[in-house]
Amino acid sequence: MALSTAAHAAWPERPITIVVPFPAGGGTDTFARPLAHQLGEQLGKSVVIDNKGGAGGTLGAGVAARAAPDGYTFFMGGAHHVVAPSIYKKLSYDIQKDFVPVAMLAQPPQVIVVNATKLPVKDIKEFLEHARAHPGQINFGSAGIGSTHHLAGELFALKTGIALTHVPYQGAGPMLTGLITGQVDVAFDGLGSSASHIRAGSIRPLAVAAAKRSPSLPDVPTVAEAGVPDYEVSTWYAMWAPAGTPPAIVDSMAAELTKALNAPKIKELWISNGSATPNLTGADFGKFVDSEITRWGGVVKEAGVEQQ
């Protein structure tokens, strides 16, 4: 026991890997990379991002679930992974049993964005008018079947009575490329991954799906202000450890993450990406995950999304 305790106290003794289940350039990656750099500075060891994209984020989750529970592999997933149990009939992992919740890391609102050239609408009212005049001809992109982008689009269509055609990609990065190049017309994206493209003028924001306007987009109305009540969708990103990871290491990582999230440069970056800085760790975060699985299961059923 003394040897085990000493080993845990010495953690980390070598580089740490964070599995990100989406390609580079997406929302998860946008928050993961600066956070990994900050953790590396704090711990004095390299923290490496390993992008394992595919299957709406479930492929990478399966890889992380099978990793050795030795405190040197962690998984950075998010809202997509509480939707997946309702979408996929068979998963190679169980988010509630095969992982230990460590902490929520970021919680940006979702934003409805369009290709400004292909879809010349300036607000939600014009978008709805255009969609109703062209039923089923508006394509919306997502980071994959069962992703929050997918469910947010289905929920918006359900709330407004419009018909949209879903086009899944292998992550938010490829989806945004598809939106910018005109392969799709609209996306329901996390503000973290859309913010830089909005600032560059590559895509146009119509509304944010939050209770109040985002400080990073003060001139963009909320969806409710734009005339669609009861539509609030935020995405969130979080860290888990493979089940069996020593509790002392899980607690140490949670403490390091709390420290990292309060570092001035991280707080500034989170604000610029429209994200709140959460304070939810351990068992409390685990309870949140359980409640979100139930919540999104209801949305999947109501929207009639077909299981994969």
PDB file of C-alpha atoms in Angstrom:
ATOM      1  CA  MET A   1       0.000   0.000   0.000  1.00  0.00           C
ATOM      2  CA  ALA A   2       2.852   2.373   0.860  1.00  0.00           C
ATOM      3  CA  LEU A   3       4.424   1.807  -2.556  1.00  0.00           C
ATOM      4  CA  SER A   4       1.095   2.437  -4.298  1.00  0.00           C
ATOM      5  CA  THR A   5       0.511   5.655  -2.346  1.00  0.00           C
ATOM      6  CA  ALA A   6       4.026   6.846  -3.121  1.00  0.00           C
ATOM      7  CA  ALA A   7       3.506   6.136  -6.837  1.00  0.00           C
ATOM      8  CA  HIS A   8       0.319   8.161  -6.858  1.00  0.00           C
ATOM      9  CA  ALA A   9       2.018  11.003  -4.981  1.00  0.00           C
ATOM     10  CA  ALA A  10       4.710  11.116  -7.684  1.00  0.00           C
ATOM     11  CA  TRP A  11       2.165  11.410 -10.491  1.00  0.00           C
ATOM     12  CA  PRO A  12       2.830  12.350 -13.206  1.00  0.00           C
ATOM     13  CA  GLU A  13       6.186  10.765 -13.939  1.00  0.00           C
ATOM     14  CA  ARG A  14       5.784  10.758 -17.740  1.00  0.00           C
ATOM     15  CA  PRO A  15       3.700  12.451 -20.467  1.00  0.00           C
ATOM     16  CA  ILE A  16      -0.096  12.376 -20.251  1.00  0.00           C
ATOM     17  CA  THR A  17      -2.355  11.751 -23.239  1.00  0.00           C
ATOM     18  CA  ILE A  18      -5.793  13.320 -23.654  1.00  0.00           C
ATOM     19  CA  VAL A  19      -7.930  11.508 -26.214  1.00  0.00           C
ATOM     20  CA  VAL A  20     -10.088  13.977 -28.157  1.00  0.00           C
ATOM     21  CA  PRO A  21     -12.745  12.066 -30.146  1.00  0.00           C
ATOM     22  CA  PHE A  22     -12.995  14.592 -32.985  1.00  0.00           C
ATOM     23  CA  PRO A  23     -10.582  15.886 -35.653  1.00  0.00           C
ATOM     24  CA  ALA A  24      -8.472  18.979 -35.073  1.00  0.00           C
ATOM     25  CA  GLY A  25     -10.272  22.286 -35.556  1.00  0.00           C
ATOM     26  CA  GLY A  26     -13.551  21.395 -33.854  1.00  0.00           C
ATOM     27  CA  GLY A  27     -15.016  22.706 -30.619  1.00  0.00           C
ATOM     28  CA  THR A  28     -13.524  20.019 -28.381  1.00  0.00           C
ATOM     29  CA  ASP A  29     -10.093  20.545 -29.909  1.00  0.00           C
ATOM     30  CA  THR A  30     -10.405  24.333 -29.597  1.00  0.00           C
ATOM     31  CA  PHE A  31     -10.606  24.038 -25.823  1.00  0.00           C
ATOM     32  CA  ALA A  32      -8.431  20.932 -25.411  1.00  0.00           C
ATOM     33  CA  ARG A  33      -5.195  22.293 -26.893  1.00  0.00           C
ATOM     34  CA  PRO A  34      -4.744  25.440 -24.787  1.00  0.00           C
ATOM     35  CA  LEU A  35      -5.855  23.509 -21.714  1.00  0.00           C
ATOM     36  CA  ALA A  36      -3.293  20.772 -22.417  1.00  0.00           C
ATOM     37  CA  HIS A  37      -0.576  23.414 -22.740  1.00  0.00           C
ATOM     38  CA  GLN A  38      -1.595  24.977 -19.427  1.00  0.00           C
ATOM     39  CA  LEU A  39      -1.647  21.598 -17.688  1.00  0.00           C
ATOM     40  CA  GLY A  40       1.787  20.823 -19.088  1.00  0.00           C
ATOM     41  CA  GLU A  41       3.161  24.033 -17.571  1.00  0.00           C
ATOM     42  CA  GLN A  42       1.591  23.232 -14.212  1.00  0.00           C
ATOM     43  CA  LEU A  43       2.639  19.592 -14.062  1.00  0.00           C
ATOM     44  CA  GLY A  44       6.060  19.907 -15.629  1.00  0.00           C
ATOM     45  CA  LYS A  45       5.266  17.059 -18.040  1.00  0.00           C
ATOM     46  CA  SER A  46       4.028  17.035 -21.638  1.00  0.00           C
ATOM     47  CA  VAL A  47       0.270  16.735 -22.095  1.00  0.00           C
ATOM     48  CA  VAL A  48      -0.431  15.435 -25.596  1.00  0.00           C
ATOM     49  CA  ILE A  49      -3.681  15.615 -27.578  1.00  0.00           C
ATOM     50  CA  ASP A  50      -4.562  12.444 -29.492  1.00  0.00           C
ATOM     51  CA  ASN A  51      -7.353  13.130 -32.019  1.00  0.00           C
ATOM     52  CA  LYS A  52      -9.438   9.994 -32.658  1.00  0.00           C
ATOM     53  CA  GLY A  53     -12.366  11.212 -34.768  1.00  0.00           C
ATOM     54  CA  GLY A  54     -15.284   9.244 -36.170  1.00  0.00           C
ATOM     55  CA  ALA A  55     -18.812   7.980 -35.484  1.00  0.00           C
ATOM     56  CA  GLY A  56     -20.047  11.161 -33.833  1.00  0.00           C
ATOM     57  CA  GLY A  57     -17.314  11.065 -31.207  1.00  0.00           C
ATOM     58  CA  THR A  58     -18.037   7.491 -30.130  1.00  0.00           C
ATOM     59  CA  LEU A  59     -15.009   5.893 -31.809  1.00  0.00           C
ATOM     60  CA  GLY A  60     -12.548   7.917 -29.729  1.00  0.00           C
ATOM     61  CA  ALA A  61     -14.597   7.318 -26.594  1.00  0.00           C
ATOM     62  CA  GLY A  62     -14.254   3.576 -27.156  1.00  0.00           C
ATOM     63  CA  VAL A  63     -10.493   3.920 -27.561  1.00  0.00           C
ATOM     64  CA  ALA A  64     -10.208   5.896 -24.326  1.00  0.00           C
ATOM     65  CA  ALA A  65     -12.423   3.458 -22.431  1.00  0.00           C
ATOM     66  CA  ARG A  66      -9.989   0.639 -23.249  1.00  0.00           C
ATOM     67  CA  ALA A  67      -6.897   2.591 -22.196  1.00  0.00           C
ATOM     68  CA  ALA A  68      -4.899   1.485 -19.148  1.00  0.00           C
ATOM     69  CA  PRO A  69      -6.373   3.125 -16.017  1.00  0.00           C
ATOM     70  CA  ASP A  70      -2.977   4.296 -14.814  1.00  0.00           C
ATOM     71  CA  GLY A  71      -3.509   8.062 -14.797  1.00  0.00           C
ATOM     72  CA  TYR A  72      -1.713   8.680 -18.073  1.00  0.00           C
ATOM     73  CA  THR A  73      -4.723   8.615 -20.415  1.00  0.00           C
ATOM     74  CA  PHE A  74      -7.760  10.867 -20.036  1.00  0.00           C
ATOM     75  CA  PHE A  75     -10.755  11.446 -22.273  1.00  0.00           C
ATOM     76  CA  MET A  76     -12.084  14.874 -23.261  1.00  0.00           C
ATOM     77  CA  GLY A  77     -15.610  14.487 -24.519  1.00  0.00           C
ATOM     78  CA  GLY A  78     -18.755  16.431 -23.903  1.00  0.00           C
ATOM     79  CA  ALA A  79     -22.430  16.875 -24.576  1.00  0.00           C
ATOM     80  CA  HIS A  80     -22.238  14.545 -27.591  1.00  0.00           C
ATOM     81  CA  HIS A  81     -21.510  11.653 -25.259  1.00  0.00           C
ATOM     82  CA  VAL A  82     -24.692  12.006 -23.228  1.00  0.00           C
ATOM     83  CA  VAL A  83     -26.709  12.033 -26.474  1.00  0.00           C
ATOM     84  CA  ALA A  84     -25.018   8.950 -27.924  1.00  0.00           C
ATOM     85  CA  PRO A  85     -26.677   6.350 -25.636  1.00  0.00           C
ATOM     86  CA  SER A  86     -30.072   7.307 -27.101  1.00  0.00           C
ATOM     87  CA  ILE A  87     -28.835   7.376 -30.709  1.00  0.00           C
ATOM     88  CA  TYR A  88     -26.647   4.301 -31.028  1.00  0.00           C
ATOM     89  CA  LYS A  89     -28.070   0.842 -30.346  1.00  0.00           C
ATOM     90  CA  LYS A  90     -24.597  -0.581 -29.767  1.00  0.00           C
ATOM     91  CA  LEU A  91     -21.674   1.332 -28.312  1.00  0.00           C
ATOM     92  CA  SER A  92     -18.267  -0.120 -27.522  1.00  0.00           C
ATOM     93  CA  TYR A  93     -18.316   1.656 -24.153  1.00  0.00           C
ATOM     94  CA  ASP A  94     -20.677   2.866 -21.428  1.00  0.00           C
ATOM     95  CA  ILE A  95     -20.054   6.499 -20.479  1.00  0.00           C
ATOM     96  CA  GLN A  96     -21.465   5.878 -16.993  1.00  0.00           C
ATOM     97  CA  LYS A  97     -19.667   2.593 -16.248  1.00  0.00           C
ATOM     98  CA  ASP A  98     -16.435   2.660 -18.239  1.00  0.00           C
ATOM     99  CA  PHE A  99     -15.353   6.142 -17.165  1.00  0.00           C
ATOM    100  CA  VAL A 100     -14.858   8.133 -13.977  1.00  0.00           C
ATOM    101  CA  PRO A 101     -16.068  11.753 -14.183  1.00  0.00           C
ATOM    102  CA  VAL A 102     -13.285  14.259 -13.497  1.00  0.00           C
ATOM    103  CA  ALA A 103     -14.568  17.753 -14.346  1.00  0.00           C
ATOM    104  CA  MET A 104     -16.547  19.918 -16.723  1.00  0.00           C
ATOM    105  CA  LEU A 105     -14.187  22.222 -18.599  1.00  0.00           C
ATOM    106  CA  ALA A 106     -16.156  24.650 -20.764  1.00  0.00           C
ATOM    107  CA  GLN A 107     -19.775  25.505 -21.527  1.00  0.00           C
ATOM    108  CA  PRO A 108     -20.234  27.744 -24.565  1.00  0.00           C
ATOM    109  CA  PRO A 109     -23.733  28.375 -25.945  1.00  0.00           C
ATOM    110  CA  GLN A 110     -24.650  27.134 -29.363  1.00  0.00           C
ATOM    111  CA  VAL A 111     -25.030  29.621 -32.188  1.00  0.00           C
ATOM    112  CA  ILE A 112     -27.025  29.350 -35.406  1.00  0.00           C
ATOM    113  CA  VAL A 113     -24.669  30.245 -38.250  1.00  0.00           C
ATOM    114  CA  VAL A 114     -25.151  30.361 -42.019  1.00  0.00           C
ATOM    115  CA  ASN A 115     -23.071  30.596 -45.158  1.00  0.00           C
ATOM    116  CA  ALA A 116     -23.657  34.278 -45.857  1.00  0.00           C
ATOM    117  CA  THR A 117     -23.192  33.920 -49.629  1.00  0.00           C
ATOM    118  CA  LYS A 118     -25.253  30.789 -50.212  1.00  0.00           C
ATOM    119  CA  LEU A 119     -28.029  31.700 -47.794  1.00  0.00           C
ATOM    120  CA  PRO A 120     -28.601  35.485 -47.932  1.00  0.00           C
ATOM    121  CA  VAL A 121     -30.589  35.829 -44.707  1.00  0.00           C
ATOM    122  CA  LYS A 122     -29.698  38.197 -41.895  1.00  0.00           C
ATOM    123  CA  ASP A 123     -31.810  36.988 -38.989  1.00  0.00           C
ATOM    124  CA  ILE A 124     -33.968  34.122 -37.733  1.00  0.00           C
ATOM    125  CA  LYS A 125     -37.155  35.611 -39.176  1.00  0.00           C
ATOM    126  CA  GLU A 126     -35.677  35.706 -42.690  1.00  0.00           C
ATOM    127  CA  PHE A 127     -34.219  32.233 -42.217  1.00  0.00           C
ATOM    128  CA  LEU A 128     -37.602  30.769 -41.250  1.00  0.00           C
ATOM    129  CA  GLU A 129     -39.304  32.505 -44.176  1.00  0.00           C
ATOM    130  CA  HIS A 130     -36.682  31.086 -46.551  1.00  0.00           C
ATOM    131  CA  ALA A 131     -36.929  27.590 -45.049  1.00  0.00           C
ATOM    132  CA  ARG A 132     -40.726  27.556 -45.332  1.00  0.00           C
ATOM    133  CA  ALA A 133     -40.506  28.692 -48.944  1.00  0.00           C
ATOM    134  CA  HIS A 134     -38.003  25.896 -49.677  1.00  0.00           C
ATOM    135  CA  PRO A 135     -39.104  22.917 -47.530  1.00  0.00           C
ATOM    136  CA  GLY A 136     -36.472  20.219 -47.201  1.00  0.00           C
ATOM    137  CA  GLN A 137     -34.007  22.128 -49.400  1.00  0.00           C
ATOM    138  CA  ILE A 138     -32.029  23.670 -46.526  1.00  0.00           C
ATOM    139  CA  ASN A 139     -29.086  21.490 -45.470  1.00  0.00           C
ATOM    140  CA  PHE A 140     -27.709  21.681 -41.970  1.00  0.00           C
ATOM    141  CA  GLY A 141     -24.325  20.269 -41.046  1.00  0.00           C
ATOM    142  CA  SER A 142     -23.339  18.493 -37.865  1.00  0.00           C
ATOM    143  CA  ALA A 143     -20.287  16.901 -36.269  1.00  0.00           C
ATOM    144  CA  GLY A 144     -21.894  13.506 -36.783  1.00  0.00           C
ATOM    145  CA  ILE A 145     -25.083  11.566 -36.172  1.00  0.00           C
ATOM    146  CA  GLY A 146     -26.084  11.978 -32.542  1.00  0.00           C
ATOM    147  CA  SER A 147     -23.873  15.017 -31.940  1.00  0.00           C
ATOM    148  CA  THR A 148     -25.311  18.053 -30.177  1.00  0.00           C
ATOM    149  CA  HIS A 149     -25.174  19.887 -33.521  1.00  0.00           C
ATOM    150  CA  HIS A 150     -27.462  17.205 -34.953  1.00  0.00           C
ATOM    151  CA  LEU A 151     -29.919  17.220 -32.050  1.00  0.00           C
ATOM    152  CA  ALA A 152     -29.919  21.037 -31.870  1.00  0.00           C
ATOM    153  CA  GLY A 153     -30.928  21.180 -35.542  1.00  0.00           C
ATOM    154  CA  GLU A 154     -33.632  18.558 -35.091  1.00  0.00           C
ATOM    155  CA  LEU A 155     -34.956  20.369 -32.028  1.00  0.00           C
ATOM    156  CA  PHE A 156     -35.014  23.718 -33.863  1.00  0.00           C
ATOM    157  CA  ALA A 157     -36.927  22.155 -36.757  1.00  0.00           C
ATOM    158  CA  LEU A 158     -39.354  20.616 -34.273  1.00  0.00           C
ATOM    159  CA  LYS A 159     -39.904  23.923 -32.448  1.00  0.00           C
ATOM    160  CA  THR A 160     -40.421  25.954 -35.643  1.00  0.00           C
ATOM    161  CA  GLY A 161     -42.179  23.412 -37.859  1.00  0.00           C
ATOM    162  CA  ILE A 162     -39.657  23.673 -40.695  1.00  0.00           C
ATOM    163  CA  ALA A 163     -38.062  20.833 -42.669  1.00  0.00           C
ATOM    164  CA  LEU A 164     -34.265  20.633 -42.705  1.00  0.00           C
ATOM    165  CA  THR A 165     -32.001  18.015 -44.272  1.00  0.00           C
ATOM    166  CA  HIS A 166     -29.232  16.693 -42.039  1.00  0.00           C
ATOM    167  CA  VAL A 167     -25.686  16.309 -43.408  1.00  0.00           C
ATOM    168  CA  PRO A 168     -23.330  14.629 -40.895  1.00  0.00           C
ATOM    169  CA  TYR A 169     -19.575  15.201 -40.939  1.00  0.00           C
ATOM    170  CA  GLN A 170     -16.717  13.560 -39.026  1.00  0.00           C
ATOM    171  CA  GLY A 171     -16.403  16.413 -36.530  1.00  0.00           C
ATOM    172  CA  ALA A 172     -17.112  20.129 -36.123  1.00  0.00           C
ATOM    173  CA  GLY A 173     -13.934  21.135 -37.992  1.00  0.00           C
ATOM    174  CA  PRO A 174     -14.937  19.383 -41.235  1.00  0.00           C
ATOM    175  CA  MET A 175     -18.517  20.594 -40.719  1.00  0.00           C
ATOM    176  CA  LEU A 176     -17.371  24.219 -40.531  1.00  0.00           C
ATOM    177  CA  THR A 177     -15.292  23.738 -43.665  1.00  0.00           C
ATOM    178  CA  GLY A 178     -18.457  22.426 -45.337  1.00  0.00           C
ATOM    179  CA  LEU A 179     -20.409  25.469 -44.177  1.00  0.00           C
ATOM    180  CA  ILE A 180     -17.749  27.959 -45.288  1.00  0.00           C
ATOM    181  CA  THR A 181     -17.420  26.342 -48.725  1.00  0.00           C
ATOM    182  CA  GLY A 182     -21.179  26.141 -49.227  1.00  0.00           C
ATOM    183  CA  GLN A 183     -21.654  22.374 -48.990  1.00  0.00           C
ATOM    184  CA  VAL A 184     -24.275  23.081 -46.308  1.00  0.00           C
ATOM    185  CA  ASP A 185     -26.411  26.142 -45.632  1.00  0.00           C
ATOM    186  CA  VAL A 186     -26.605  26.331 -41.846  1.00  0.00           C
ATOM    187  CA  ALA A 187     -25.120  24.848 -38.705  1.00  0.00           C
ATOM    188  CA  PHE A 188     -26.094  24.750 -35.056  1.00  0.00           C
ATOM    189  CA  ASP A 189     -22.589  24.965 -33.657  1.00  0.00           C
ATOM    190  CA  GLY A 190     -20.892  25.569 -30.340  1.00  0.00           C
ATOM    191  CA  LEU A 191     -19.704  29.159 -30.171  1.00  0.00           C
ATOM    192  CA  GLY A 192     -16.213  27.961 -29.231  1.00  0.00           C
ATOM    193  CA  SER A 193     -15.536  26.531 -32.675  1.00  0.00           C
ATOM    194  CA  SER A 194     -17.524  29.142 -34.642  1.00  0.00           C
ATOM    195  CA  ALA A 195     -16.204  32.289 -32.944  1.00  0.00           C
ATOM    196  CA  SER A 196     -13.026  32.730 -35.002  1.00  0.00           C
ATOM    197  CA  HIS A 197     -14.890  32.160 -38.295  1.00  0.00           C
ATOM    198  CA  ILE A 198     -17.577  34.637 -37.271  1.00  0.00           C
ATOM    199  CA  ARG A 199     -14.910  37.237 -36.456  1.00  0.00           C
ATOM    200  CA  ALA A 200     -13.257  36.546 -39.831  1.00  0.00           C
ATOM    201  CA  GLY A 201     -16.570  37.059 -41.624  1.00  0.00           C
ATOM    202  CA  SER A 202     -16.565  33.548 -43.114  1.00  0.00           C
ATOM    203  CA  ILE A 203     -19.963  32.718 -41.624  1.00  0.00           C
ATOM    204  CA  ARG A 204     -22.844  34.824 -40.340  1.00  0.00           C
ATOM    205  CA  PRO A 205     -24.429  34.355 -36.885  1.00  0.00           C
ATOM    206  CA  LEU A 206     -28.214  34.610 -36.749  1.00  0.00           C
ATOM    207  CA  ALA A 207     -28.820  33.986 -33.043  1.00  0.00           C
ATOM    208  CA  VAL A 208     -27.340  32.406 -29.934  1.00  0.00           C
ATOM    209  CA  ALA A 209     -29.261  29.592 -28.257  1.00  0.00           C
ATOM    210  CA  ALA A 210     -28.889  30.951 -24.729  1.00  0.00           C
ATOM    211  CA  ALA A 211     -31.014  32.740 -22.143  1.00  0.00           C
ATOM    212  CA  LYS A 212     -29.021  35.936 -22.661  1.00  0.00           C
ATOM    213  CA  ARG A 213     -26.714  37.371 -25.286  1.00  0.00           C
ATOM    214  CA  SER A 214     -23.093  36.291 -25.359  1.00  0.00           C
ATOM    215  CA  PRO A 215     -20.554  38.922 -24.238  1.00  0.00           C
ATOM    216  CA  SER A 216     -18.405  37.887 -27.211  1.00  0.00           C
ATOM    217  CA  LEU A 217     -21.312  38.551 -29.636  1.00  0.00           C
ATOM    218  CA  PRO A 218     -23.261  41.383 -27.979  1.00  0.00           C
ATOM    219  CA  ASP A 219     -25.031  42.417 -31.198  1.00  0.00           C
ATOM    220  CA  VAL A 220     -26.377  38.929 -31.936  1.00  0.00           C
ATOM    221  CA  PRO A 221     -29.823  38.273 -30.396  1.00  0.00           C
ATOM    222  CA  THR A 222     -30.860  35.170 -28.555  1.00  0.00           C
ATOM    223  CA  VAL A 223     -33.135  32.702 -30.334  1.00  0.00           C
ATOM    224  CA  ALA A 224     -35.928  33.727 -27.952  1.00  0.00           C
ATOM    225  CA  GLU A 225     -35.444  37.399 -28.828  1.00  0.00           C
ATOM    226  CA  ALA A 226     -35.625  36.371 -32.468  1.00  0.00           C
ATOM    227  CA  GLY A 227     -39.086  34.892 -31.906  1.00  0.00           C
ATOM    228  CA  VAL A 228     -38.524  31.224 -31.028  1.00  0.00           C
ATOM    229  CA  PRO A 229     -39.192  30.707 -27.303  1.00  0.00           C
ATOM    230  CA  ASP A 230     -38.032  27.733 -25.213  1.00  0.00           C
ATOM    231  CA  TYR A 231     -35.022  26.966 -27.386  1.00  0.00           C
ATOM    232  CA  GLU A 232     -31.831  26.991 -25.356  1.00  0.00           C
ATOM    233  CA  VAL A 233     -28.946  24.694 -26.219  1.00  0.00           C
ATOM    234  CA  SER A 234     -25.444  24.925 -24.835  1.00  0.00           C
ATOM    235  CA  THR A 235     -22.696  22.543 -25.598  1.00  0.00           C
ATOM    236  CA  TRP A 236     -20.149  21.560 -22.983  1.00  0.00           C
ATOM    237  CA  TYR A 237     -16.802  19.825 -22.802  1.00  0.00           C
ATOM    238  CA  ALA A 238     -15.466  17.721 -19.977  1.00  0.00           C
ATOM    239  CA  MET A 239     -12.820  15.265 -18.873  1.00  0.00           C
ATOM    240  CA  TRP A 240     -13.167  11.673 -17.787  1.00  0.00           C
ATOM    241  CA  ALA A 241     -10.654   9.006 -16.738  1.00  0.00           C
ATOM    242  CA  PRO A 242     -10.915   5.312 -17.636  1.00  0.00           C
ATOM    243  CA  ALA A 243     -12.733   3.337 -14.933  1.00  0.00           C
ATOM    244  CA  GLY A 244     -10.256   1.949 -12.435  1.00  0.00           C
ATOM    245  CA  THR A 245      -7.984   4.990 -12.464  1.00  0.00           C
ATOM    246  CA  PRO A 246      -6.762   5.468  -8.855  1.00  0.00           C
ATOM    247  CA  PRO A 247      -9.023   7.956  -7.014  1.00  0.00           C
ATOM    248  CA  ALA A 248      -5.981   9.899  -5.783  1.00  0.00           C
ATOM    249  CA  ILE A 249      -4.940  10.571  -9.381  1.00  0.00           C
ATOM    250  CA  VAL A 250      -8.477  11.495 -10.420  1.00  0.00           C
ATOM    251  CA  ASP A 251      -8.649  13.971  -7.531  1.00  0.00           C
ATOM    252  CA  SER A 252      -5.227  15.370  -8.437  1.00  0.00           C
ATOM    253  CA  MET A 253      -6.253  15.908 -12.044  1.00  0.00           C
ATOM    254  CA  ALA A 254      -9.502  17.589 -10.945  1.00  0.00           C
ATOM    255  CA  ALA A 255      -7.491  19.955  -8.761  1.00  0.00           C
ATOM    256  CA  GLU A 256      -5.058  20.710 -11.608  1.00  0.00           C
ATOM    257  CA  LEU A 257      -7.959  21.383 -13.979  1.00  0.00           C
ATOM    258  CA  THR A 258      -9.559  23.789 -11.505  1.00  0.00           C
ATOM    259  CA  LYS A 259      -6.226  25.612 -11.242  1.00  0.00           C
ATOM    260  CA  ALA A 260      -5.844  25.670 -15.034  1.00  0.00           C
ATOM    261  CA  LEU A 261      -9.341  27.025 -15.625  1.00  0.00           C
ATOM    262  CA  ASN A 262      -8.594  29.908 -13.287  1.00  0.00           C
ATOM    263  CA  ALA A 263      -5.326  30.828 -15.010  1.00  0.00           C
ATOM    264  CA  PRO A 264      -5.765  34.350 -16.488  1.00  0.00           C
ATOM    265  CA  LYS A 265      -4.862  33.377 -20.061  1.00  0.00           C
ATOM    266  CA  ILE A 266      -7.304  30.447 -20.022  1.00  0.00           C
ATOM    267  CA  LYS A 267     -10.112  32.566 -18.577  1.00  0.00           C
ATOM    268  CA  GLU A 268      -9.470  35.215 -21.247  1.00  0.00           C
ATOM    269  CA  LEU A 269      -9.524  32.625 -24.029  1.00  0.00           C
ATOM    270  CA  TRP A 270     -12.703  31.019 -22.715  1.00  0.00           C
ATOM    271  CA  ILE A 271     -14.421  34.423 -22.643  1.00  0.00           C
ATOM    272  CA  SER A 272     -13.333  35.164 -26.220  1.00  0.00           C
ATOM    273  CA  ASN A 273     -14.867  31.827 -27.249  1.00  0.00           C
ATOM    274  CA  GLY A 274     -18.117  32.678 -25.492  1.00  0.00           C
ATOM    275  CA  SER A 275     -17.695  30.068 -22.785  1.00  0.00           C
ATOM    276  CA  ALA A 276     -18.497  30.109 -19.129  1.00  0.00           C
ATOM    277  CA  THR A 277     -15.871  28.654 -16.762  1.00  0.00           C
ATOM    278  CA  PRO A 278     -17.659  25.797 -14.989  1.00  0.00           C
ATOM    279  CA  ASN A 279     -17.045  24.704 -11.416  1.00  0.00           C
ATOM    280  CA  LEU A 280     -18.296  21.134 -11.530  1.00  0.00           C
ATOM    281  CA  THR A 281     -16.081  18.208 -10.605  1.00  0.00           C
ATOM    282  CA  GLY A 282     -16.168  14.601  -9.429  1.00  0.00           C
ATOM    283  CA  ALA A 283     -19.450  13.113  -8.233  1.00  0.00           C
ATOM    284  CA  ASP A 284     -21.360  16.368  -8.822  1.00  0.00           C
ATOM    285  CA  PHE A 285     -20.305  16.323 -12.455  1.00  0.00           C
ATOM    286  CA  GLY A 286     -21.291  12.640 -12.609  1.00  0.00           C
ATOM    287  CA  LYS A 287     -24.829  13.509 -11.450  1.00  0.00           C
ATOM    288  CA  PHE A 288     -25.031  16.159 -14.164  1.00  0.00           C
ATOM    289  CA  VAL A 289     -24.030  13.557 -16.777  1.00  0.00           C
ATOM    290  CA  ASP A 290     -26.789  11.215 -15.563  1.00  0.00           C
ATOM    291  CA  SER A 291     -29.402  13.987 -15.809  1.00  0.00           C
ATOM    292  CA  GLU A 292     -28.253  14.996 -19.309  1.00  0.00           C
ATOM    293  CA  ILE A 293     -28.533  11.418 -20.584  1.00  0.00           C
ATOM    294  CA  THR A 294     -32.161  11.420 -19.441  1.00  0.00           C
ATOM    295  CA  ARG A 295     -32.844  14.880 -20.882  1.00  0.00           C
ATOM    296  CA  TRP A 296     -31.435  14.204 -24.354  1.00  0.00           C
ATOM    297  CA  GLY A 297     -33.082  10.798 -24.457  1.00  0.00           C
ATOM    298  CA  GLY A 298     -36.393  12.666 -24.280  1.00  0.00           C
ATOM    299  CA  VAL A 299     -35.364  15.031 -27.100  1.00  0.00           C
ATOM    300  CA  VAL A 300     -34.323  12.110 -29.329  1.00  0.00           C
ATOM    301  CA  LYS A 301     -37.681  10.429 -28.772  1.00  0.00           C
ATOM    302  CA  GLU A 302     -39.702  13.611 -29.323  1.00  0.00           C
ATOM    303  CA  ALA A 303     -37.814  14.523 -32.490  1.00  0.00           C
ATOM    304  CA  GLY A 304     -38.179  10.998 -33.834  1.00  0.00           C
ATOM    305  CA  VAL A 305     -34.461  10.652 -34.559  1.00  0.00           C
ATOM    306  CA  GLU A 306     -33.770   7.196 -35.950  1.00  0.00           C
ATOM    307  CA  GLN A 307     -31.416   5.016 -33.941  1.00  0.00           C
ATOM    308  CA  GLN A 308     -28.184   3.894 -35.580  1.00  0.00           C
TER     309      GLN A 308
END
